[in-house]
Amino acid sequence: MWPCDRLSRSRTRFGRAHTMAAPLKSLVSDDGRYQTAFQLFLQRSSEHQCMLDFIHTQLPDILASVGDGKPHLNVIGVGSGAGEIDLEMLSELHQKHPAATVDNEVVEPSAQQLHNYRVLVSQKPELSFVKFSWNQMTAAQFEERWKLKKTTAKADFIHMVQMLYYVKDPGATISFFQHLLSEKGKLLIILVSGQSGWGKLWRTYRHQLCNAEISQCVTTADIESYLESTGVRYRSYELPSQLDITECFSEGDGTGELLLDFLTEVLDFSKTASPELKAGVLELLRHPDCSVETQGRVIFNNNLGVLVIDPQS
Ligand SMILES: C[S@@+](CC[C@H](N)C(=O)[O-])C[C@H]1O[C@@H](n2cnc3c(N)ncnc32)[C@H](O)[C@@H]1O
């Protein structure tokens, strides 16, 4: 059972008053504001830089072993966003397997993000070794379609970068995609690390902040527990990363409010959360468990975890 499921069940059983009188709206219910908040988060954090460091230093060795010398490789990217990270990974794959052509399935529900990804691809003629298939859909819809079509093809490399928060059952999603791996395939997952400020925030305010419809407050520590309980083999890496959240503490600052929406995943958090919840979250965000204060800035621990999963044995 998934940690969130366990918690929501105990909540029902004991009838505890964790739910708010007027439930807070999830940020993901407003794709426009979600995407704007995500762009701001990328500007204010070292999120993509730490991923790129990983992709350029550690990923090449991982990719060297996929495919087993095949002339053609199948890749699936789930929750690809605008594709910046996916394209870096494809480029490393190409360097390790320069003679191979690649079929790349892109699974991304946001029309805007998919459009941005296509624009990026159109600007890179060096990607001629890749054939892109664009799937504007969620991971669950992709799974349903795959099963309906009874597709038997196997994938050599599957990645889910900062995506598993948005599925209902991360364990089932991992299991489905792991079963698609070829014998020498790899499934790569990136999420916030259990040691990050996010982990602390979610352990403290899970009942108030986390959307029960999706897993949302999941860290690599949760996924590792799940993988260990099911006997799945994996390797893990910790990527140090930071997020400047200074503006969150300036009442009425638009940038701070948008960042707070992203941190809490609540739409218009500053305006809709109770004064107690707002005060508690702000206090925790600048607590040393979550952030360090340096040169007048509040720097939130945005460490990421990477998990590399082998095929089912
Ligand atoms: C935090 S962004 C990460 C984007 C990109 N992987 C990156 O790291 O830059 C999460 C992405 O997952 C997509 N997404 C949301 N729900 C999803 C779902 N159920 N299945 C697949 N992707 C989803 C969003 O549209 C968004 O592009």
mmCIF file of C-alpha atoms and ligand atoms in Angstrom:
data_model
loop_
_atom_site.group_PDB
_atom_site.id
_atom_site.type_symbol
_atom_site.label_atom_id
_atom_site.label_comp_id
_atom_site.label_asym_id
_atom_site.label_seq_id
_atom_site.Cartn_x
_atom_site.Cartn_y
_atom_site.Cartn_z
ATOM 1 C CA MET A 1 0.000 0.000 0.000
ATOM 2 C CA TRP A 2 1.209 3.460 -0.822
ATOM 3 C CA PRO A 3 2.072 5.810 2.138
ATOM 4 C CA CYS A 4 -0.613 8.335 1.118
ATOM 5 C CA ASP A 5 -3.240 5.566 0.877
ATOM 6 C CA ARG A 6 -2.320 4.335 4.325
ATOM 7 C CA LEU A 7 -2.680 7.824 5.746
ATOM 8 C CA SER A 8 -5.978 8.612 4.082
ATOM 9 C CA ARG A 9 -7.405 5.299 5.295
ATOM 10 C CA SER A 10 -6.444 5.965 8.939
ATOM 11 C CA ARG A 11 -7.913 9.409 8.589
ATOM 12 C CA THR A 12 -11.297 7.927 7.626
ATOM 13 C CA ARG A 13 -11.174 5.234 10.267
ATOM 14 C CA PHE A 14 -10.478 7.583 13.129
ATOM 15 C CA GLY A 15 -12.560 10.437 11.710
ATOM 16 C CA ARG A 16 -9.834 12.950 12.516
ATOM 17 C CA ALA A 17 -10.476 16.551 11.435
ATOM 18 C CA HIS A 18 -7.513 16.916 9.080
ATOM 19 C CA THR A 19 -9.546 18.083 6.127
ATOM 20 C CA MET A 20 -10.192 21.787 5.838
ATOM 21 C CA ALA A 21 -13.698 23.247 6.173
ATOM 22 C CA ALA A 22 -13.371 24.607 2.611
ATOM 23 C CA PRO A 23 -10.953 22.230 0.840
ATOM 24 C CA LEU A 24 -7.960 23.904 -0.753
ATOM 25 C CA LYS A 25 -7.828 23.698 -4.545
ATOM 26 C CA SER A 26 -4.925 21.877 -6.092
ATOM 27 C CA LEU A 27 -2.533 23.934 -8.247
ATOM 28 C CA VAL A 28 -2.674 21.237 -10.951
ATOM 29 C CA SER A 29 -6.380 22.042 -11.475
ATOM 30 C CA ASP A 30 -5.219 25.228 -13.264
ATOM 31 C CA ASP A 31 -2.711 24.165 -15.949
ATOM 32 C CA GLY A 32 -1.918 27.786 -16.931
ATOM 33 C CA ARG A 33 -0.928 28.842 -13.413
ATOM 34 C CA TYR A 34 0.798 25.499 -12.801
ATOM 35 C CA GLN A 35 3.004 25.916 -15.895
ATOM 36 C CA THR A 36 3.810 29.563 -14.969
ATOM 37 C CA ALA A 37 4.708 28.506 -11.429
ATOM 38 C CA PHE A 38 6.873 25.675 -12.771
ATOM 39 C CA GLN A 39 8.783 28.081 -15.057
ATOM 40 C CA LEU A 40 9.397 30.409 -12.090
ATOM 41 C CA PHE A 41 10.566 27.443 -10.020
ATOM 42 C CA LEU A 42 13.026 26.500 -12.787
ATOM 43 C CA GLN A 43 14.401 30.079 -12.895
ATOM 44 C CA ARG A 44 14.813 30.255 -9.113
ATOM 45 C CA SER A 45 16.319 26.799 -8.590
ATOM 46 C CA SER A 46 19.280 24.727 -9.684
ATOM 47 C CA GLU A 47 16.797 21.961 -10.592
ATOM 48 C CA HIS A 48 17.696 21.565 -14.261
ATOM 49 C CA GLN A 49 21.388 22.319 -13.709
ATOM 50 C CA CYS A 50 21.780 19.487 -11.199
ATOM 51 C CA MET A 51 19.951 17.135 -13.577
ATOM 52 C CA LEU A 52 22.243 18.198 -16.435
ATOM 53 C CA ASP A 53 25.301 17.548 -14.236
ATOM 54 C CA PHE A 54 23.966 14.050 -13.564
ATOM 55 C CA ILE A 55 23.148 13.484 -17.242
ATOM 56 C CA HIS A 56 26.654 14.512 -18.339
ATOM 57 C CA THR A 57 28.625 12.701 -15.624
ATOM 58 C CA GLN A 58 26.719 9.615 -14.372
ATOM 59 C CA LEU A 59 24.118 8.844 -17.031
ATOM 60 C CA PRO A 60 26.589 7.987 -19.848
ATOM 61 C CA ASP A 61 27.771 4.864 -17.983
ATOM 62 C CA ILE A 62 24.177 3.818 -17.354
ATOM 63 C CA LEU A 63 23.250 4.327 -21.017
ATOM 64 C CA ALA A 64 26.327 2.459 -22.248
ATOM 65 C CA SER A 65 24.784 -0.817 -21.102
ATOM 66 C CA VAL A 66 21.324 -0.387 -22.661
ATOM 67 C CA GLY A 67 20.372 -1.960 -25.967
ATOM 68 C CA ASP A 68 23.145 -4.529 -26.139
ATOM 69 C CA GLY A 69 24.529 -3.257 -29.442
ATOM 70 C CA LYS A 70 21.162 -3.151 -31.260
ATOM 71 C CA PRO A 71 20.966 -0.893 -34.365
ATOM 72 C CA HIS A 72 17.657 0.565 -33.154
ATOM 73 C CA LEU A 73 16.668 1.756 -29.669
ATOM 74 C CA ASN A 74 13.215 2.448 -28.216
ATOM 75 C CA VAL A 75 12.877 5.265 -25.691
ATOM 76 C CA ILE A 76 9.800 6.417 -23.742
ATOM 77 C CA GLY A 77 9.712 9.760 -21.920
ATOM 78 C CA VAL A 78 6.805 10.140 -19.474
ATOM 79 C CA GLY A 79 5.868 13.649 -18.286
ATOM 80 C CA SER A 80 8.455 15.233 -20.562
ATOM 81 C CA GLY A 81 7.398 18.855 -20.143
ATOM 82 C CA ALA A 82 9.078 21.048 -22.767
ATOM 83 C CA GLY A 83 11.705 18.380 -23.449
ATOM 84 C CA GLU A 84 14.884 20.217 -22.370
ATOM 85 C CA ILE A 85 15.979 17.356 -20.125
ATOM 86 C CA ASP A 86 14.788 14.625 -22.506
ATOM 87 C CA LEU A 87 16.859 16.038 -25.367
ATOM 88 C CA GLU A 88 20.007 16.096 -23.226
ATOM 89 C CA MET A 89 19.448 12.442 -22.394
ATOM 90 C CA LEU A 90 18.883 11.581 -26.063
ATOM 91 C CA SER A 91 22.108 13.336 -26.921
ATOM 92 C CA GLU A 92 24.039 11.267 -24.354
ATOM 93 C CA LEU A 93 22.362 8.104 -25.659
ATOM 94 C CA HIS A 94 23.494 9.013 -29.173
ATOM 95 C CA GLN A 95 27.078 9.568 -28.012
ATOM 96 C CA LYS A 96 27.127 6.093 -26.469
ATOM 97 C CA HIS A 97 25.389 4.436 -29.467
ATOM 98 C CA PRO A 98 26.273 6.652 -32.461
ATOM 99 C CA ALA A 99 25.188 4.088 -35.059
ATOM 100 C CA ALA A 100 21.738 3.448 -33.563
ATOM 101 C CA THR A 101 18.504 5.100 -34.652
ATOM 102 C CA VAL A 102 15.972 5.924 -31.941
ATOM 103 C CA ASP A 103 12.172 5.777 -31.675
ATOM 104 C CA ASN A 104 11.133 8.199 -28.949
ATOM 105 C CA GLU A 105 7.585 8.078 -27.528
ATOM 106 C CA VAL A 106 6.816 11.353 -25.756
ATOM 107 C CA VAL A 107 3.997 11.071 -23.187
ATOM 108 C CA GLU A 108 2.869 14.504 -22.004
ATOM 109 C CA PRO A 109 -0.712 15.646 -21.239
ATOM 110 C CA SER A 110 -0.130 19.407 -21.506
ATOM 111 C CA ALA A 111 -0.775 20.682 -25.056
ATOM 112 C CA GLN A 112 1.352 23.758 -24.360
ATOM 113 C CA GLN A 113 4.332 21.743 -23.120
ATOM 114 C CA LEU A 114 4.085 19.330 -26.019
ATOM 115 C CA HIS A 115 4.047 22.289 -28.420
ATOM 116 C CA ASN A 116 7.148 23.786 -26.731
ATOM 117 C CA TYR A 117 8.889 20.407 -27.013
ATOM 118 C CA ARG A 118 8.104 20.172 -30.759
ATOM 119 C CA VAL A 119 9.424 23.693 -31.316
ATOM 120 C CA LEU A 120 12.647 22.778 -29.516
ATOM 121 C CA VAL A 121 13.054 19.658 -31.670
ATOM 122 C CA SER A 122 12.445 21.663 -34.863
ATOM 123 C CA GLN A 123 15.429 23.852 -33.943
ATOM 124 C CA LYS A 124 17.813 20.885 -33.633
ATOM 125 C CA PRO A 125 18.634 19.228 -36.973
ATOM 126 C CA GLU A 126 21.267 17.116 -35.185
ATOM 127 C CA LEU A 127 18.345 15.057 -33.827
ATOM 128 C CA SER A 128 17.770 13.416 -37.213
ATOM 129 C CA PHE A 129 18.646 10.026 -35.667
ATOM 130 C CA VAL A 130 15.406 10.245 -33.601
ATOM 131 C CA LYS A 131 11.840 9.604 -34.756
ATOM 132 C CA PHE A 132 9.468 11.324 -32.314
ATOM 133 C CA SER A 133 5.918 10.082 -31.595
ATOM 134 C CA TRP A 134 3.839 12.664 -29.778
ATOM 135 C CA ASN A 135 1.292 11.381 -27.277
ATOM 136 C CA GLN A 136 -0.745 14.132 -25.683
ATOM 137 C CA MET A 137 -1.961 12.048 -22.772
ATOM 138 C CA THR A 138 -1.301 10.980 -19.190
ATOM 139 C CA ALA A 139 0.767 7.962 -18.186
ATOM 140 C CA ALA A 140 -2.474 6.103 -17.354
ATOM 141 C CA GLN A 141 -3.975 6.829 -20.803
ATOM 142 C CA PHE A 142 -0.745 5.706 -22.475
ATOM 143 C CA GLU A 143 -0.866 2.466 -20.450
ATOM 144 C CA GLU A 144 -4.506 1.883 -21.408
ATOM 145 C CA ARG A 145 -3.762 2.463 -25.093
ATOM 146 C CA TRP A 146 -0.672 0.245 -24.989
ATOM 147 C CA LYS A 147 -2.710 -2.614 -23.521
ATOM 148 C CA LEU A 148 -5.607 -2.088 -25.967
ATOM 149 C CA LYS A 149 -3.242 -2.232 -28.926
ATOM 150 C CA LYS A 150 -1.570 -5.303 -27.379
ATOM 151 C CA THR A 151 1.785 -3.753 -28.220
ATOM 152 C CA THR A 152 4.633 -6.201 -27.772
ATOM 153 C CA ALA A 153 7.593 -3.863 -28.490
ATOM 154 C CA LYS A 154 10.075 -3.445 -25.648
ATOM 155 C CA ALA A 155 11.768 -0.238 -24.543
ATOM 156 C CA ASP A 156 15.501 0.161 -23.965
ATOM 157 C CA PHE A 157 15.307 3.333 -21.919
ATOM 158 C CA ILE A 158 12.286 4.799 -20.097
ATOM 159 C CA HIS A 159 12.421 7.936 -17.990
ATOM 160 C CA MET A 160 10.027 9.782 -15.672
ATOM 161 C CA VAL A 161 11.537 13.055 -14.567
ATOM 162 C CA GLN A 162 9.588 14.825 -11.796
ATOM 163 C CA MET A 163 6.373 13.156 -12.958
ATOM 164 C CA LEU A 164 5.294 10.459 -10.498
ATOM 165 C CA TYR A 165 3.621 13.034 -8.212
ATOM 166 C CA TYR A 166 0.802 13.271 -10.722
ATOM 167 C CA VAL A 167 -0.264 9.638 -10.971
ATOM 168 C CA LYS A 168 -2.761 7.901 -8.718
ATOM 169 C CA ASP A 169 -0.651 4.853 -7.926
ATOM 170 C CA PRO A 170 3.123 5.290 -8.457
ATOM 171 C CA GLY A 171 3.804 1.617 -7.636
ATOM 172 C CA ALA A 172 1.445 0.408 -10.369
ATOM 173 C CA THR A 173 2.869 2.954 -12.831
ATOM 174 C CA ILE A 174 6.441 1.842 -12.122
ATOM 175 C CA SER A 175 5.432 -1.800 -12.446
ATOM 176 C CA PHE A 176 3.726 -1.246 -15.839
ATOM 177 C CA PHE A 177 6.685 0.622 -17.327
ATOM 178 C CA GLN A 178 9.237 -1.756 -15.807
ATOM 179 C CA HIS A 179 7.479 -4.608 -17.622
ATOM 180 C CA LEU A 180 8.025 -2.782 -20.929
ATOM 181 C CA LEU A 181 11.820 -2.853 -20.512
ATOM 182 C CA SER A 182 13.939 -4.983 -22.810
ATOM 183 C CA GLU A 183 16.419 -7.386 -21.250
ATOM 184 C CA LYS A 184 19.134 -4.711 -21.002
ATOM 185 C CA GLY A 185 16.755 -1.791 -20.524
ATOM 186 C CA LYS A 186 16.741 0.818 -17.743
ATOM 187 C CA LEU A 187 13.944 2.806 -16.111
ATOM 188 C CA LEU A 188 15.096 6.132 -14.678
ATOM 189 C CA ILE A 189 13.027 8.032 -12.115
ATOM 190 C CA ILE A 190 13.796 11.482 -10.734
ATOM 191 C CA LEU A 191 11.815 12.942 -7.825
ATOM 192 C CA VAL A 192 12.613 15.119 -4.842
ATOM 193 C CA SER A 193 14.741 13.313 -2.301
ATOM 194 C CA GLY A 194 13.345 12.208 1.079
ATOM 195 C CA GLN A 195 16.092 14.382 2.646
ATOM 196 C CA SER A 196 14.927 17.553 0.874
ATOM 197 C CA GLY A 197 12.898 20.426 2.310
ATOM 198 C CA TRP A 198 9.980 19.048 0.286
ATOM 199 C CA GLY A 199 10.184 15.782 2.242
ATOM 200 C CA LYS A 200 10.066 17.663 5.553
ATOM 201 C CA LEU A 201 7.193 19.890 4.360
ATOM 202 C CA TRP A 202 5.147 16.898 3.221
ATOM 203 C CA ARG A 203 5.823 14.810 6.328
ATOM 204 C CA THR A 204 4.551 17.736 8.422
ATOM 205 C CA TYR A 205 1.609 18.977 6.328
ATOM 206 C CA ARG A 206 0.623 15.959 4.246
ATOM 207 C CA HIS A 207 -3.011 15.995 5.402
ATOM 208 C CA GLN A 208 -3.498 19.676 4.707
ATOM 209 C CA LEU A 209 -1.559 20.033 1.465
ATOM 210 C CA CYS A 210 -1.513 16.776 -0.436
ATOM 211 C CA ASN A 211 -4.135 16.014 -3.043
ATOM 212 C CA ALA A 212 -5.619 12.581 -2.277
ATOM 213 C CA GLU A 213 -6.558 12.038 -5.957
ATOM 214 C CA ILE A 214 -2.911 11.714 -6.946
ATOM 215 C CA SER A 215 0.200 10.628 -5.047
ATOM 216 C CA GLN A 216 1.617 14.192 -5.100
ATOM 217 C CA CYS A 217 3.696 14.140 -1.895
ATOM 218 C CA VAL A 218 5.917 11.279 -2.945
ATOM 219 C CA THR A 219 9.727 11.312 -2.576
ATOM 220 C CA THR A 220 12.417 8.887 -3.716
ATOM 221 C CA ALA A 221 12.497 7.588 -0.119
ATOM 222 C CA ASP A 222 8.869 6.413 -0.560
ATOM 223 C CA ILE A 223 9.706 4.815 -3.912
ATOM 224 C CA GLU A 224 12.775 3.090 -2.457
ATOM 225 C CA SER A 225 10.642 1.575 0.339
ATOM 226 C CA TYR A 226 8.198 0.355 -2.288
ATOM 227 C CA LEU A 227 10.958 -1.121 -4.498
ATOM 228 C CA GLU A 228 12.545 -2.870 -1.533
ATOM 229 C CA SER A 229 9.213 -4.321 -0.421
ATOM 230 C CA THR A 230 8.688 -5.773 -3.905
ATOM 231 C CA GLY A 231 12.269 -6.991 -4.368
ATOM 232 C CA VAL A 232 13.010 -4.774 -7.388
ATOM 233 C CA ARG A 233 16.709 -4.100 -8.091
ATOM 234 C CA TYR A 234 17.728 -0.445 -8.391
ATOM 235 C CA ARG A 235 20.569 2.023 -7.902
ATOM 236 C CA SER A 236 20.121 5.438 -6.314
ATOM 237 C CA TYR A 237 21.873 8.810 -6.529
ATOM 238 C CA GLU A 238 21.383 12.043 -4.545
ATOM 239 C CA LEU A 239 21.609 15.356 -6.474
ATOM 240 C CA PRO A 240 22.179 18.495 -4.357
ATOM 241 C CA SER A 241 19.907 21.327 -5.473
ATOM 242 C CA GLN A 242 18.664 24.658 -4.119
ATOM 243 C CA LEU A 243 15.659 26.941 -4.532
ATOM 244 C CA ASP A 244 15.649 30.629 -3.582
ATOM 245 C CA ILE A 245 12.337 31.213 -1.749
ATOM 246 C CA THR A 246 13.135 34.639 -0.227
ATOM 247 C CA GLU A 247 10.103 36.395 -1.781
ATOM 248 C CA CYS A 248 7.711 33.935 -0.115
ATOM 249 C CA PHE A 249 8.219 35.906 3.092
ATOM 250 C CA SER A 250 7.190 39.310 1.613
ATOM 251 C CA GLU A 251 3.431 39.614 2.174
ATOM 252 C CA GLY A 252 1.606 40.475 -1.077
ATOM 253 C CA ASP A 253 4.635 39.827 -3.357
ATOM 254 C CA GLY A 254 3.320 38.220 -6.578
ATOM 255 C CA THR A 255 6.491 36.194 -7.190
ATOM 256 C CA GLY A 256 6.441 34.955 -3.601
ATOM 257 C CA GLU A 257 2.780 33.963 -3.913
ATOM 258 C CA LEU A 258 3.410 32.025 -7.109
ATOM 259 C CA LEU A 259 6.354 30.221 -5.526
ATOM 260 C CA LEU A 260 4.219 29.433 -2.477
ATOM 261 C CA ASP A 261 1.589 27.920 -4.776
ATOM 262 C CA PHE A 262 4.283 25.716 -6.297
ATOM 263 C CA LEU A 263 5.729 24.728 -2.912
ATOM 264 C CA THR A 264 2.358 23.844 -1.405
ATOM 265 C CA GLU A 265 0.793 22.708 -4.735
ATOM 266 C CA VAL A 266 -2.263 24.721 -3.616
ATOM 267 C CA LEU A 267 -3.912 27.216 -5.969
ATOM 268 C CA ASP A 268 -3.748 30.741 -4.474
ATOM 269 C CA PHE A 269 -2.367 29.390 -1.212
ATOM 270 C CA SER A 270 -1.782 32.846 0.315
ATOM 271 C CA LYS A 271 -5.397 33.848 -0.245
ATOM 272 C CA THR A 272 -7.184 30.569 0.513
ATOM 273 C CA ALA A 273 -5.254 28.838 3.324
ATOM 274 C CA SER A 274 -6.256 29.487 6.925
ATOM 275 C CA PRO A 275 -4.026 31.974 8.797
ATOM 276 C CA GLU A 276 -2.775 29.108 11.036
ATOM 277 C CA LEU A 277 -1.804 26.905 8.100
ATOM 278 C CA LYS A 278 -0.129 29.800 6.291
ATOM 279 C CA ALA A 279 1.855 30.797 9.381
ATOM 280 C CA GLY A 280 2.862 27.176 10.067
ATOM 281 C CA VAL A 281 3.997 26.531 6.473
ATOM 282 C CA LEU A 282 5.989 29.785 6.299
ATOM 283 C CA GLU A 283 7.680 29.026 9.613
ATOM 284 C CA LEU A 284 8.610 25.533 8.478
ATOM 285 C CA LEU A 285 9.875 26.731 5.085
ATOM 286 C CA ARG A 286 12.539 28.894 6.711
ATOM 287 C CA HIS A 287 13.303 26.386 9.488
ATOM 288 C CA PRO A 288 16.834 24.880 9.277
ATOM 289 C CA ASP A 289 15.216 21.492 8.495
ATOM 290 C CA CYS A 290 14.128 22.971 5.142
ATOM 291 C CA SER A 291 16.305 25.998 4.347
ATOM 292 C CA VAL A 292 19.503 27.881 5.068
ATOM 293 C CA GLU A 293 19.653 31.673 5.298
ATOM 294 C CA THR A 294 22.644 33.206 3.583
ATOM 295 C CA GLN A 295 23.407 36.799 2.525
ATOM 296 C CA GLY A 296 19.832 37.859 3.195
ATOM 297 C CA ARG A 297 18.357 35.069 1.030
ATOM 298 C CA VAL A 298 16.362 32.012 2.142
ATOM 299 C CA ILE A 299 17.596 28.961 0.252
ATOM 300 C CA PHE A 300 15.320 25.909 0.318
ATOM 301 C CA ASN A 301 16.764 22.388 0.102
ATOM 302 C CA ASN A 302 15.556 21.126 -3.296
ATOM 303 C CA ASN A 303 17.740 17.976 -3.370
ATOM 304 C CA LEU A 304 16.657 15.393 -5.909
ATOM 305 C CA GLY A 305 16.927 11.636 -5.915
ATOM 306 C CA VAL A 306 17.551 9.484 -8.976
ATOM 307 C CA LEU A 307 16.560 5.815 -9.131
ATOM 308 C CA VAL A 308 17.708 3.529 -11.922
ATOM 309 C CA ILE A 309 15.632 0.355 -12.122
ATOM 310 C CA ASP A 310 16.511 -2.888 -13.891
ATOM 311 C CA PRO A 311 14.039 -5.005 -15.853
ATOM 312 C CA GLN A 312 11.975 -7.618 -14.023
ATOM 313 C CA SER A 313 14.173 -10.704 -13.551
HETATM 314 C C1 LIG B 1 7.275 19.034 -12.927
HETATM 315 S S1 LIG B 1 6.926 18.878 -14.626
HETATM 316 C C2 LIG B 1 8.425 18.074 -15.198
HETATM 317 C C3 LIG B 1 8.695 18.285 -16.645
HETATM 318 C C4 LIG B 1 10.025 17.737 -17.128
HETATM 319 N N1 LIG B 1 10.117 16.302 -16.970
HETATM 320 C C5 LIG B 1 11.168 18.444 -16.407
HETATM 321 O O1 LIG B 1 11.708 17.883 -15.452
HETATM 322 O O2 LIG B 1 11.483 19.556 -16.796
HETATM 323 C C6 LIG B 1 5.768 17.547 -14.648
HETATM 324 C C7 LIG B 1 5.253 17.186 -16.018
HETATM 325 O O3 LIG B 1 4.409 16.037 -15.910
HETATM 326 C C8 LIG B 1 3.265 16.257 -16.711
HETATM 327 N N2 LIG B 1 2.176 15.426 -16.156
HETATM 328 C C9 LIG B 1 1.227 15.792 -15.269
HETATM 329 N N3 LIG B 1 0.416 14.758 -15.000
HETATM 330 C C10 LIG B 1 0.861 13.706 -15.717
HETATM 331 C C11 LIG B 1 0.434 12.361 -15.876
HETATM 332 N N4 LIG B 1 -0.613 11.888 -15.212
HETATM 333 N N5 LIG B 1 1.106 11.555 -16.727
HETATM 334 C C12 LIG B 1 2.180 12.034 -17.404
HETATM 335 N N6 LIG B 1 2.640 13.306 -17.288
HETATM 336 C C13 LIG B 1 1.994 14.132 -16.456
HETATM 337 C C14 LIG B 1 3.007 17.750 -16.621
HETATM 338 O O4 LIG B 1 2.209 18.238 -17.697
HETATM 339 C C15 LIG B 1 4.410 18.300 -16.631
HETATM 340 O O5 LIG B 1 4.875 18.567 -17.937
#
